[in-house]
C-alpha positions as a printed Julia matrix, in Angstrom:
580×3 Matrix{Float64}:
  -4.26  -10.88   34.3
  -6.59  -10.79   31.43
  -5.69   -8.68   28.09
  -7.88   -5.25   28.06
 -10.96   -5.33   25.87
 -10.22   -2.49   22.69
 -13.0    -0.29   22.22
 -14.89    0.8    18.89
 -16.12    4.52   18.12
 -18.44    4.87   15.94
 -19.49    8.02   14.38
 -22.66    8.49   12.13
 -26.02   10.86   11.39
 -27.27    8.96   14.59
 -24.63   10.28   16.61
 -21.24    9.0    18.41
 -21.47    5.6    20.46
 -18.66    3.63   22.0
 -18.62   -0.37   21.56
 -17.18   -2.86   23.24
 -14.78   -5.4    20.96
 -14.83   -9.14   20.97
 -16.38  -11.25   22.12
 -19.1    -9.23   23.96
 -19.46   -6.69   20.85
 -21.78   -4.49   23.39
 -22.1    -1.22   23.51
 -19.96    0.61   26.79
 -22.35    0.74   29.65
 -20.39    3.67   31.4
 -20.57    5.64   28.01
 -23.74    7.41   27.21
 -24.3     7.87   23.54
 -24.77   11.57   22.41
 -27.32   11.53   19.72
 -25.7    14.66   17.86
 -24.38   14.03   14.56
 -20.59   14.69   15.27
 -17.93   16.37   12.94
 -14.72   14.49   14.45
 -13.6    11.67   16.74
 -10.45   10.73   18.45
  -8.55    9.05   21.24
  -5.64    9.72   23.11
  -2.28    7.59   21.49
  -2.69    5.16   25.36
  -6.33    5.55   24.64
  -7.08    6.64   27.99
  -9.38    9.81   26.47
 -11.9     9.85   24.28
 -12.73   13.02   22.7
 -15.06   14.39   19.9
 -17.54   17.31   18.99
 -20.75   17.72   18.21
 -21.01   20.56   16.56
 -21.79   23.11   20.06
 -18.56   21.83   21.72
 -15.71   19.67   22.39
 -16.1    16.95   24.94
 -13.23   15.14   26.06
 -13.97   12.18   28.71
 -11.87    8.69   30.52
 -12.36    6.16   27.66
 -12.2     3.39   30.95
 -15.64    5.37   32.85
 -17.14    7.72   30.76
 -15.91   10.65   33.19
 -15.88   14.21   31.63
 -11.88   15.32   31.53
 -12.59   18.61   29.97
 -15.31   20.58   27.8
 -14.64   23.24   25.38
 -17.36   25.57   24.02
 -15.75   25.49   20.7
 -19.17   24.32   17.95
 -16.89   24.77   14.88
 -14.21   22.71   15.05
 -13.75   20.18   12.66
 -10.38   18.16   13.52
  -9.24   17.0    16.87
  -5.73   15.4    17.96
  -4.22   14.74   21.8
  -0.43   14.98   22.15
   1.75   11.79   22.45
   0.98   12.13   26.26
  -2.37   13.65   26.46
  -1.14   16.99   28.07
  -2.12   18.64   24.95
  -5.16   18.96   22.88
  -5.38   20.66   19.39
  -8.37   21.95   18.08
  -8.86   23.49   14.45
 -11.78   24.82   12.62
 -11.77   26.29    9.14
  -9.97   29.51    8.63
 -12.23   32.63    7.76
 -12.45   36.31    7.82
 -15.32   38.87    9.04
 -15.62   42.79    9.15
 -15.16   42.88   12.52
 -12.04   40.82   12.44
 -10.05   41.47    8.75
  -7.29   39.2     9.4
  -9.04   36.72   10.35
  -9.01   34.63   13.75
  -6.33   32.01   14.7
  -8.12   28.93   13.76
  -5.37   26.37   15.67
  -6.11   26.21   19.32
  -3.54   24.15   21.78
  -5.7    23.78   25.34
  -3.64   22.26   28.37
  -5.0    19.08   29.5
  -6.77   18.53   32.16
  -7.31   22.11   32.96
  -8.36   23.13   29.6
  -6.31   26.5    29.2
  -5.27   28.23   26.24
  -1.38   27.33   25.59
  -1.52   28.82   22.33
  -3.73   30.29   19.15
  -1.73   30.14   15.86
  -2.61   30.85   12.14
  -3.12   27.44    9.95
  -5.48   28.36    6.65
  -4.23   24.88    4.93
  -5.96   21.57    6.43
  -3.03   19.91    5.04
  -0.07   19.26    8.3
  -2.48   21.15   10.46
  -1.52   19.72   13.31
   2.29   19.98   15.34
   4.21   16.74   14.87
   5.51   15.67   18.57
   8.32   13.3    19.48
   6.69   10.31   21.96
   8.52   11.91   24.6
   6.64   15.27   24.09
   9.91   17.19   24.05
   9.97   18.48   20.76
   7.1    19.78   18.18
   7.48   20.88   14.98
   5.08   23.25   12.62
   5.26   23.53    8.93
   5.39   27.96    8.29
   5.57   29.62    5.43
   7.44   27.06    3.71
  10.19   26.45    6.55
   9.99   24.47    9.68
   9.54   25.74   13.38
  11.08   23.77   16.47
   9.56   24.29   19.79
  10.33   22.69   23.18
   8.72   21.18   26.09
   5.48   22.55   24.77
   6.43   26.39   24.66
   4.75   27.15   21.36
   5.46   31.18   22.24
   9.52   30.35   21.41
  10.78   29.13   18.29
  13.85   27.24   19.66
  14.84   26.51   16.27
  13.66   26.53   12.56
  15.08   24.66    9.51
  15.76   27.3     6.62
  15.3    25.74    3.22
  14.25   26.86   -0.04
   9.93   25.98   -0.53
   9.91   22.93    2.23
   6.81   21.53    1.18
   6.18   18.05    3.39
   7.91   16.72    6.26
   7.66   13.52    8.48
   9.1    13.71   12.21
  10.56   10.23   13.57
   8.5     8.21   16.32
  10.23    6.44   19.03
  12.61    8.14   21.35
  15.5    11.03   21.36
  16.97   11.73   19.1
  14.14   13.05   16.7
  14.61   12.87   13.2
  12.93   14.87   10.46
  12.4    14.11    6.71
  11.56   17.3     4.48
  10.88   17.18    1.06
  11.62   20.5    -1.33
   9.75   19.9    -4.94
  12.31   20.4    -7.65
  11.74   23.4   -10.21
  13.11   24.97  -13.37
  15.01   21.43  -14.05
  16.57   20.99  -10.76
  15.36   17.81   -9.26
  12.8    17.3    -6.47
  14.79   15.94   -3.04
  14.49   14.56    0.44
  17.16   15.0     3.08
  17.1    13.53    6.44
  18.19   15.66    9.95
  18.67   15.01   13.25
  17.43   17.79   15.75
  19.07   20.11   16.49
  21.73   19.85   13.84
  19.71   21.44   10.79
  22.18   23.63    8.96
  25.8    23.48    7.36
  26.36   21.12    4.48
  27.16   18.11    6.09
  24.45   18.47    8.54
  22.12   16.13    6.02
  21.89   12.45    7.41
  21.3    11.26    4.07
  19.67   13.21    0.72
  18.14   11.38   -2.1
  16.86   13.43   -5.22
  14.66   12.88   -8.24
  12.43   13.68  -10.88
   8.95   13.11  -11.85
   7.6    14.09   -8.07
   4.61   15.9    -8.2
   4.09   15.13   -4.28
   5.76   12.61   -2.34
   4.61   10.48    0.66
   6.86    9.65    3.72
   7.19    6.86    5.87
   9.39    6.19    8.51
   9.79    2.83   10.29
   8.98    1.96   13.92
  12.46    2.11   14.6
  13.04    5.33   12.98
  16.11    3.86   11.3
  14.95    4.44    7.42
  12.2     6.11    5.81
  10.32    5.32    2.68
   9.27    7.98   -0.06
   6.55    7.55   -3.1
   7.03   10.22   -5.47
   3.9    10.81   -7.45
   3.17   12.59  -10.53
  -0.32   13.59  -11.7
  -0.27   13.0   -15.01
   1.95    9.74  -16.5
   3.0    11.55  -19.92
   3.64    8.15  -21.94
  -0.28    7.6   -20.96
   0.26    3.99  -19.79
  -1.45    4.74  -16.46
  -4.33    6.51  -15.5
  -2.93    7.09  -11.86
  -0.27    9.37  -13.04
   3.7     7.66  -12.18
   5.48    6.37   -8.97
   8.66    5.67   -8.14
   9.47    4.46   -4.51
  12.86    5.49   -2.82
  14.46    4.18    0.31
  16.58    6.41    2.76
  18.59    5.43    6.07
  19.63    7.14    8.79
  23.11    5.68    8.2
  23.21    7.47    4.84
  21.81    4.57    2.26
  19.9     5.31   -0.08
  17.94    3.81   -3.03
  15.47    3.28   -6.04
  13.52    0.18   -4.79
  13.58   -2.03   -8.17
  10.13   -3.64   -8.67
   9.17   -6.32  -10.77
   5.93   -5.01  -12.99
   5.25   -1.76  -14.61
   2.69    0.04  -13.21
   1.47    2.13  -10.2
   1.83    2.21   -6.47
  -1.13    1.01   -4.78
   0.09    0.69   -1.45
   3.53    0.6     0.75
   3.83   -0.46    4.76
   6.36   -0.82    7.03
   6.69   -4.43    8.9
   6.08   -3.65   13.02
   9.72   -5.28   13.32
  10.85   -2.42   11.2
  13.15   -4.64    8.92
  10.78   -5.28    5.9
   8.82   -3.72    4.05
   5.81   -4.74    1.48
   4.63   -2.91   -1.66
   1.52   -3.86   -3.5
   1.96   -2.38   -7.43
   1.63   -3.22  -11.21
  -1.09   -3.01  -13.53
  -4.2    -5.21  -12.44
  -3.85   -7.84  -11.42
  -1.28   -6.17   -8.99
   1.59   -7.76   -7.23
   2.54   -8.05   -3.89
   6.09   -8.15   -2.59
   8.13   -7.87    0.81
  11.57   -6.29    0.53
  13.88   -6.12    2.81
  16.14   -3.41    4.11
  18.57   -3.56    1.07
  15.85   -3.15   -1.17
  15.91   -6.83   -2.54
  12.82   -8.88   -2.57
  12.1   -11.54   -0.02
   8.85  -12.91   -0.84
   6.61  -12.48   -3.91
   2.65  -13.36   -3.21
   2.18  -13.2    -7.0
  -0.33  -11.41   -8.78
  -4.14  -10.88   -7.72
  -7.13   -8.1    -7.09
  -5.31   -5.98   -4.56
  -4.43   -2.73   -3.57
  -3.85   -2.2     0.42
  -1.31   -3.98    2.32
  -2.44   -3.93    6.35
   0.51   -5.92    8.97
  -0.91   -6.53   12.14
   0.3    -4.86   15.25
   2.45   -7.44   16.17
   3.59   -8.04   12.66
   3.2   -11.49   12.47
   0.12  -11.54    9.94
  -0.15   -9.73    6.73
  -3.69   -8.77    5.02
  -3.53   -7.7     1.44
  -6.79   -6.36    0.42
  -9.09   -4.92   -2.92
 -10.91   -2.27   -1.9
 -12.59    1.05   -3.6
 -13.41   -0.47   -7.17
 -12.24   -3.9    -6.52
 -14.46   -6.97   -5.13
 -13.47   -6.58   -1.69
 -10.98   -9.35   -1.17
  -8.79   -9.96    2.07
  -6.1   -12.19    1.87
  -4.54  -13.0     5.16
  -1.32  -14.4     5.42
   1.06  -15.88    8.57
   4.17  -14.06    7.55
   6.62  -16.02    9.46
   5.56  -19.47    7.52
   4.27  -17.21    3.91
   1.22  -19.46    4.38
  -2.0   -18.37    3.8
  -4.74  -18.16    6.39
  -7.66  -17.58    5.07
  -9.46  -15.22    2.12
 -12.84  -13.48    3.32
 -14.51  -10.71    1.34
 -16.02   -7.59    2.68
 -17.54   -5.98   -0.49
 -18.13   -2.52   -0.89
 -15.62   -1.59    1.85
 -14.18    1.77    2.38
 -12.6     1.51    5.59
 -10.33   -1.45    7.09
  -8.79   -1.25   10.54
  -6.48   -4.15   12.68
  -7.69   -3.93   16.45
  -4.76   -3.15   18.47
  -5.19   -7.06   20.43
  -3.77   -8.44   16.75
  -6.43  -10.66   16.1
  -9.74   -8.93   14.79
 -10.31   -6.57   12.51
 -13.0    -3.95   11.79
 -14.09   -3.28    8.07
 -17.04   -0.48    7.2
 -19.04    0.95    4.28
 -19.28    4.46    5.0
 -20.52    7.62    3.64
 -19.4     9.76    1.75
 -17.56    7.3     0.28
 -20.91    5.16   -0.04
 -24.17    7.0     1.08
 -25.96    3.19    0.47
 -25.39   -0.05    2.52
 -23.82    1.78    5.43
 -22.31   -0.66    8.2
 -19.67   -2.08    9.9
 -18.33   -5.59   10.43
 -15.92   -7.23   13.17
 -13.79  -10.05   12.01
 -11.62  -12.82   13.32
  -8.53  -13.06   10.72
  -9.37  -16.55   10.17
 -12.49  -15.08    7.93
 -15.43  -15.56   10.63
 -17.72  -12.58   11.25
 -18.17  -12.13   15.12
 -20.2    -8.89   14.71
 -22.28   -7.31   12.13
 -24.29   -3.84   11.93
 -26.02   -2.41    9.19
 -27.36    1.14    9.43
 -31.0     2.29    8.99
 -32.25    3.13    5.69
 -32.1     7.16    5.54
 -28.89    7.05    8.0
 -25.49    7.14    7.26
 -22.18    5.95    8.75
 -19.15    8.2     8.73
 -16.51    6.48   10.76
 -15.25    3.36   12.98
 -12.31    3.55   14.53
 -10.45    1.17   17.5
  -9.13    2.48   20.88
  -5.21    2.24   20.59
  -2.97    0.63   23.18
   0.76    1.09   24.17
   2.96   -1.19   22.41
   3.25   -4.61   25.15
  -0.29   -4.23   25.82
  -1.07   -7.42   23.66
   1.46  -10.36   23.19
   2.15  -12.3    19.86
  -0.04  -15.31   19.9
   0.43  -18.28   17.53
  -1.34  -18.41   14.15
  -4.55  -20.37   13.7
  -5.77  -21.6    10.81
  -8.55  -23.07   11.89
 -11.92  -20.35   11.24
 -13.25  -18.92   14.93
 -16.72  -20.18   16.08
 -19.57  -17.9    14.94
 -23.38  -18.04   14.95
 -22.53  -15.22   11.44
 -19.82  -17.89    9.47
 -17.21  -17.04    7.32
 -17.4   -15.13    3.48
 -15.03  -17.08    2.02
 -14.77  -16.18   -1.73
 -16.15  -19.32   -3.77
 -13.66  -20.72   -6.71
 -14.01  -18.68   -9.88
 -13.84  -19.99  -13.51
 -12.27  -17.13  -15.89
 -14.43  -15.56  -17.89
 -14.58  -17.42  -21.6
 -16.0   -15.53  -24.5
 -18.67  -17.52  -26.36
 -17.0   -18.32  -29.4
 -14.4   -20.3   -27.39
 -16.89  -21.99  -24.83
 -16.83  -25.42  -27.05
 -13.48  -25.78  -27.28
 -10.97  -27.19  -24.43
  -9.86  -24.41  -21.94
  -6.32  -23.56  -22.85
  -4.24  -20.77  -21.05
  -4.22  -18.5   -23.88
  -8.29  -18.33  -23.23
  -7.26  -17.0   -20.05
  -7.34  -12.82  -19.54
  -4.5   -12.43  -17.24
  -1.95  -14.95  -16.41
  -1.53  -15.67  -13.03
   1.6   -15.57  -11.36
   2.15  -18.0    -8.32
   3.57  -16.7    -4.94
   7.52  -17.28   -4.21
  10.24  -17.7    -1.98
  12.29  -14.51   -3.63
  15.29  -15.54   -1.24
  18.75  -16.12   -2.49
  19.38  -20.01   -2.54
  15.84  -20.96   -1.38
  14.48  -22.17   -4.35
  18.22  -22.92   -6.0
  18.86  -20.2    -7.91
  22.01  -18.58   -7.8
  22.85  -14.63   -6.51
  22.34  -13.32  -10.01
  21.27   -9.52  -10.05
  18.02   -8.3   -10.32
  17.41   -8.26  -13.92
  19.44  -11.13  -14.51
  16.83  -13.03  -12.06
  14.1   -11.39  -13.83
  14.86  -12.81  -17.43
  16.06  -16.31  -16.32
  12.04  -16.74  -15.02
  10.95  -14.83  -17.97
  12.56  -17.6   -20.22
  11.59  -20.43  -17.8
   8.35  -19.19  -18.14
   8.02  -18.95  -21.53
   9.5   -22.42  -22.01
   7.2   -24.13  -19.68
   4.25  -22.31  -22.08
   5.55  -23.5   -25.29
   6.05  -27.24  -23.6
   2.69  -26.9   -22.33
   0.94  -25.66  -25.62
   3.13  -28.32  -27.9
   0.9   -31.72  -29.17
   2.56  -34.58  -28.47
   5.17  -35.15  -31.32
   4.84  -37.67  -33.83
   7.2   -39.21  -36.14
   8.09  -37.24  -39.69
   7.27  -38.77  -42.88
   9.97  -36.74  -44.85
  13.14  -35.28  -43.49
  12.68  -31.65  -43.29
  15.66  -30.17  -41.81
  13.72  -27.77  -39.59
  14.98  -29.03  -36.03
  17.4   -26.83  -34.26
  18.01  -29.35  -31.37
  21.97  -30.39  -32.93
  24.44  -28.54  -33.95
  24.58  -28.35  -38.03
  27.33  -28.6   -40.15
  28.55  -26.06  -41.54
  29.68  -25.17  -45.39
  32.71  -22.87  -44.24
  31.21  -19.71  -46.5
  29.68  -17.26  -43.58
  27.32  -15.86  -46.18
  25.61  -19.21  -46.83
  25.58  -20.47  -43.22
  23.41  -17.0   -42.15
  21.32  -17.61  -45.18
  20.64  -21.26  -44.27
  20.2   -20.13  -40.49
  17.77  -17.39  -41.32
  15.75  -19.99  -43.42
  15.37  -22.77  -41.02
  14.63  -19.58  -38.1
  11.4   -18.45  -40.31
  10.07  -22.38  -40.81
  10.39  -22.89  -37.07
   8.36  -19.64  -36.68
   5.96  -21.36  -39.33
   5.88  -24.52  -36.98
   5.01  -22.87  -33.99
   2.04  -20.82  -35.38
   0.53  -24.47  -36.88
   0.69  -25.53  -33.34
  -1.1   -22.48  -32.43
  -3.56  -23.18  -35.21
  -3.93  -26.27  -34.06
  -4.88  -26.03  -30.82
  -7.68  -23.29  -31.86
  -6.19  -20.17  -31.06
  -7.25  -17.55  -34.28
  -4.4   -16.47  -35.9
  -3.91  -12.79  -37.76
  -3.87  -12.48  -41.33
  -0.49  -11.38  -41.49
   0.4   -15.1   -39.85
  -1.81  -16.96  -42.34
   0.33  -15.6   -45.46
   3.37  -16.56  -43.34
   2.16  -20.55  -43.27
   1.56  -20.21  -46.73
   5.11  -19.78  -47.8
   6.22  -22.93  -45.92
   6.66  -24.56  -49.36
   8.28  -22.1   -50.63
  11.06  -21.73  -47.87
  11.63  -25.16  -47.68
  12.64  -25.31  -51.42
  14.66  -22.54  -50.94
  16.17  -24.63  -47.86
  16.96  -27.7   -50.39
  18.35  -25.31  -52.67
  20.59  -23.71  -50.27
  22.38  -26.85  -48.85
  22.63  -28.59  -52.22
  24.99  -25.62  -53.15
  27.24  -25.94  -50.07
C-alpha cells in the first residue's frame, strides 16, 4: 500500500487553502478555498480534521474530503487546538469586559466533537498555557490556576480530581506517551532562594518524597521545558533577561537535565555564549544543542550529558531532527543568511547545504523526507512565500505571494507515529525542473591593507573549528574528564598554530642559548637558575613575535619595545651563566 500524501495549510490575506505535498504539489480538489483572511489554523494530532476561522466562525471539516464535522458561530476567536483524540475542541478569544457583563465573559470554550456542545466555559485572561495539556490517552488534563495546577479526568472539566499545591507555579510541561503522566513545574526562585524544577507522577503530587527528581538554580528569569518522546527525562533552559557581566546581548542560559529515575544535571558545554536552540532526538536517547557566540556550535549529547558528536562551529541557530530521527538539519535563520545544513546522523556525514534566505518559518513533513520553509509576515511583510524541499537541497515547489499580499502561515498535516517508515539516506540531489541553492564557496573577508600579502590564518575573522567524533576512544584519546579533554585540544591546537605560522628554520650563526628543547644544566644556586630561566622565557617571547613580524602580522607598540631589548637580555643571559 502506498504511503499517504501529507497535506500543506496555508494561511494568508488571500485566505486559507489546503495543498497537496510531493510530488503533485496541487492544491486539494475536495477542499474549497475560503477566501477570508483567517486568524488561526490547525489540525487534529492524526490529522484527520482540519479546522480554522475566519473571523465570523469556526469551521472544522475531514482533512481526507473536505466534509464539514462541525461549525461554530464563534467570529472572535483567535487560537484553536483539538484534543489528543479529536473528541475535544478548544476555542479562545481575547479576554474583555463590558457594562453589561463586569466580570467579564469566559473566554476558553471546550465544544464536544462531533456534536459541537458546550463541555465547558472557563476564565483564561493570559494567552500564555491557554490551552489544557492532555495525556495521548485523553485521560488526564491539566490547567495552570492561579498559580497552582488543576487535574481533571476523562474530560470532566466541572471536577477538579486533583490539584498540585505549590508556592507561585509558574510553567509546567505534562509528559506525552502513555500512563503514567508525568508533570514538570517550575517555581521562580525569590528573595535569594533559588529558582527549581521538580518532576511528579500523577496522582502522587504531595508529601516530601513525592518529587521524582528536583533540580534548582539561579539566574532563571523563565525557563523552557522539554520532555523526550519517551517521557523518560526532560530538558530545562533557564534564561535571564539581562546577562549582568554584559558579554551577551541575549541575556544568560544555562541548560539542565532531569530524569525520571532521579538524575540530574548541568549539561557542560564547550563555548561561552547563549542558547540558540535545544531538541530532543525522535529515539529519545540524544539530544543536540546549538550555542556559543557566532559562529555557534553544534553538539549531540547523550543521556549522561557527555558529548557525542561536535559539528564544529558555523552560522547557525535552529537544530530540526526529522521525524524518524535519522537526519539532522541545523539551520541560520532570523538575522543569519539562511543556511541548512543537513546531516545523516547515523554516519555524521553531511548531505547536503541549501539556503533559504530570509526564512522565518521551517517545518519537516511528517513522510521524513521534505521539508517546507516560508517568509512570512509579520515577521517579513516583503518577499512573502513558501518553498518545498527535498533534504538533498532540490526545490520541488516554489510560491511567491502577490505584491500587496501577505503570507501568515504554512503548516503540514501530522500523522501517527508508523505512518512513514525510515528510508535510507541519499546523497544524491532529487530531480527538479527548480535545482538546488547550494551555497557557493566563500573566501573570508580580507581588509585591504592585507589583500597583497599571502593569506595567513591570523587574516582570518573567526577560526573555524572542524566537526568531531566526541566519543571516548574514537579518535584515541583517553576517558579524561571534561575539562581535562577541553585543554589537551586547546594545547594541540595551539601547537599545530605555532608549527603552522613558524618559517622554516635555518641554521644559527652564533650560539644563542635561547632553545628550550634540552634540559639545561644547572648551577645548583635556585636563585640563579630562576633568573637564568626567566631570561631565556622573555627572548623566546622575543622570538616568537619576530616570527609574527615576519610573516606580516602588525605588531603593538608595547611588542616593538619588547624586540628592542633582545640585546640587552641576551647580555644579561652571558652575564648570568658566566657567574655560575
Amino acid at each position: 500500500m502506498a504511503p499517504p500524501i501529507p497535506l500543506l495549510a496555508v494561511r494568508g490575506s488571500d485566505g486559507t487553502s489546503l495543498l497537496s505535498g510531493p510530488p503533485g504539489c496541487q492544491l486539494h480538489p475536495d477542499f474549497h478555498k475560503d477566501s477570508r483572511p483567517s486568524r488561526c489554523v490547525t489540525f487534529s494530532r492524526d490529522g484527520t480534521l482540519f479546522g480554522w476561522c475566519n473571523g465570523q466562525s469556526v469551521t472544522v471539516v475531514k482533512s481526507s474530503d473536505g466534509s464539514i464535522v462541525s461549525t461554530f458561530d464563534l467570529p472572535k476567536t483567535a487560537l484553536l487546538e483539538f484534543s489528543p483524540l479529536s473528541s475535544v475542541l478548544v476555542t479562545w478569544q481575547p479576554y474583555s469586559k463590558s457594562q453589561d457583563c463586569p466580570q467579564g465573559e469566559a473566554n476558553l470554550q471546550l465544544w464536544q466533537l462531533p456534536s459541537g456542545q458546550l463541555i465547558k466555559a472557563l476564565y483564561q485572561k493570559k494567552v500564555d498555557c491557554w490551552c489544557p495539556s492532555w495525556s495521548e490517552d485523553e485521560q488526564i488534563a491539566v490547567r495552570s490556576v492561579n498559580n497552582e495546577l488543576h487535574f481533571f479526568e476523562n474530560n470532566d472539566f466541572n471536577t477538579i480530581a486533583n490539584k498540585l499545591h505549590m508556592q507561585k507555579v509558574s510553567d509546567f510541561a505534562l509528559s506525552p506517551g502513555v500512563q503514567p503522566s508525568k508533570v514538570a513545574v517550575y517555581v521562580p526562585g525569590s528573595k535569594g532562594a533559588p529558582s527549581f524544577v521538580r518532576l511528579y507522577q500523577y496522582p502522587v503530587l504531595g508529601g516530601p518524597t513525592a518529587a521524582l527528581a528536583n533540580k534548582s538554580f539561579f539566574k532563571a528569569d523563565r525557563v523552557t521545558m522539554q520532555w523526550n518522546k519517551k517521557a523518560s527525562a526532560v530538558l530545562v533552559t533557564a534564561s535571564t533577561e539581562v546577562d549582568k557581566t554584559g558579554a551577551s546581548y541575549y541575556g544568560e542560559q544555562t541548560l539542565h537535565y532531569l530524569a525520571v529515575n532521579g538524575e540530574t544535571s548541568l549539561v557542560q558545554l564547550l563555548k561561552n555564549g547563549p542558547i540558540y536552540d535545544v531538541s530532543w532526538s525522535p529515539n529519545s536517547a540524544e539530544f543536540c544543542v546549538v550555542y556559543g557566540f557566532m559562529p555557534a556550535k553544534a553538539t549531540i549529547f547523550n543521556l549522561k550529558c557527555d558529548p557525542v558528536f561536535d559539528f564544529g562551529t558555523g552560522p547557525r541557530n535552529a537544530a530540526y531532527y526529522s521525524p524518524q530521527g535519522n537526519i539532522l538539519v541545523l539551520a541560520g535563520f532570523g538575522n543569519l543568511r539562511g543556511q541548512m545544513e543537513v546531516w545523516d546522523v547515523k554516519k555524521y556525514k553531511q548531505v547536503s547545504k541549501p539556503q533559504a534566505p530570509d526564512a522565518t518559518h521551517f517545518a519537516w513533513c511528517p513522510n521524513g523526507e521534505h521539508i517546507a520553509t516560508a517568509t512570512c509576515s509579520p515577521r517579513l511583510r516583503v518577499s512573502n512565500g513558501y518553498k518545498i524541499w527535498h533534504y538533498t537541497g532540490s526545490v520541488l515547489h516554489k510560491c511567491d505571494v502577490a505584491s500587496g499580499s501577505e503570507l501568515w502561515e504554512v503548516r503540514w498535516q501530522p500523522f501517527p507515529d508508523g505512518s512513514f517508515p525510515e528510508r535510507p539516506v541519499k546523497y544524491q540531489a532529487a530531480p527538479s525542473e527548480l535545482g538546488s541553492t547550494q551555497a557557493p564557496p566563500t573566501q573570508a573577508y580580507r581588509p585591504p591593507a592585507l589583500r597583497h600579502l599571502p593569506a595567513t590564518p591570523s587574516s582570518k575573522l573567526h577560526e573555524e573549528e572542524p566537526p568531531q567524533n566526541m566519543r571516548p576512544g574514537v579518535s584515541g584519546e583517553k576517558n579524561l574528564s571534561k575539562t581535562a579533554l577541553k585543554n589537551q585540544r586547546k594545547r594541540e591546537a595551539k601547537k599545530a598554530a605555532k608549527q603552522e605560522a613558524k618559517p622554516e628554520p635555518e641554521p644559527p650563526s652564533d650560539p644563542a642559548p635561547v632553545s628550550n628543547s634540552q634540559s639545561e644544566p644547572t648551577c645548583g644556586d635556585p636563585e640563579m637558575d630562576k633568573k637564568i630561566k626567566n631570561v631565556k622565557k622573555k627572548l623566546k617571547a622575543i622570538e616568537e613575535l619576530k616570527d609574527q613580524q615576519a610573516s606580516g602580522k602588525v605588531l603593538q607598540k608595547n611588542q616593538l619595545e619588547k624586540i628592542q631589548k633582545e640585546e640587552q637580555l641576551l647580555k644579561e643571559l652571558e652575564e648570568l651563566q658566566l657567574g655560575q
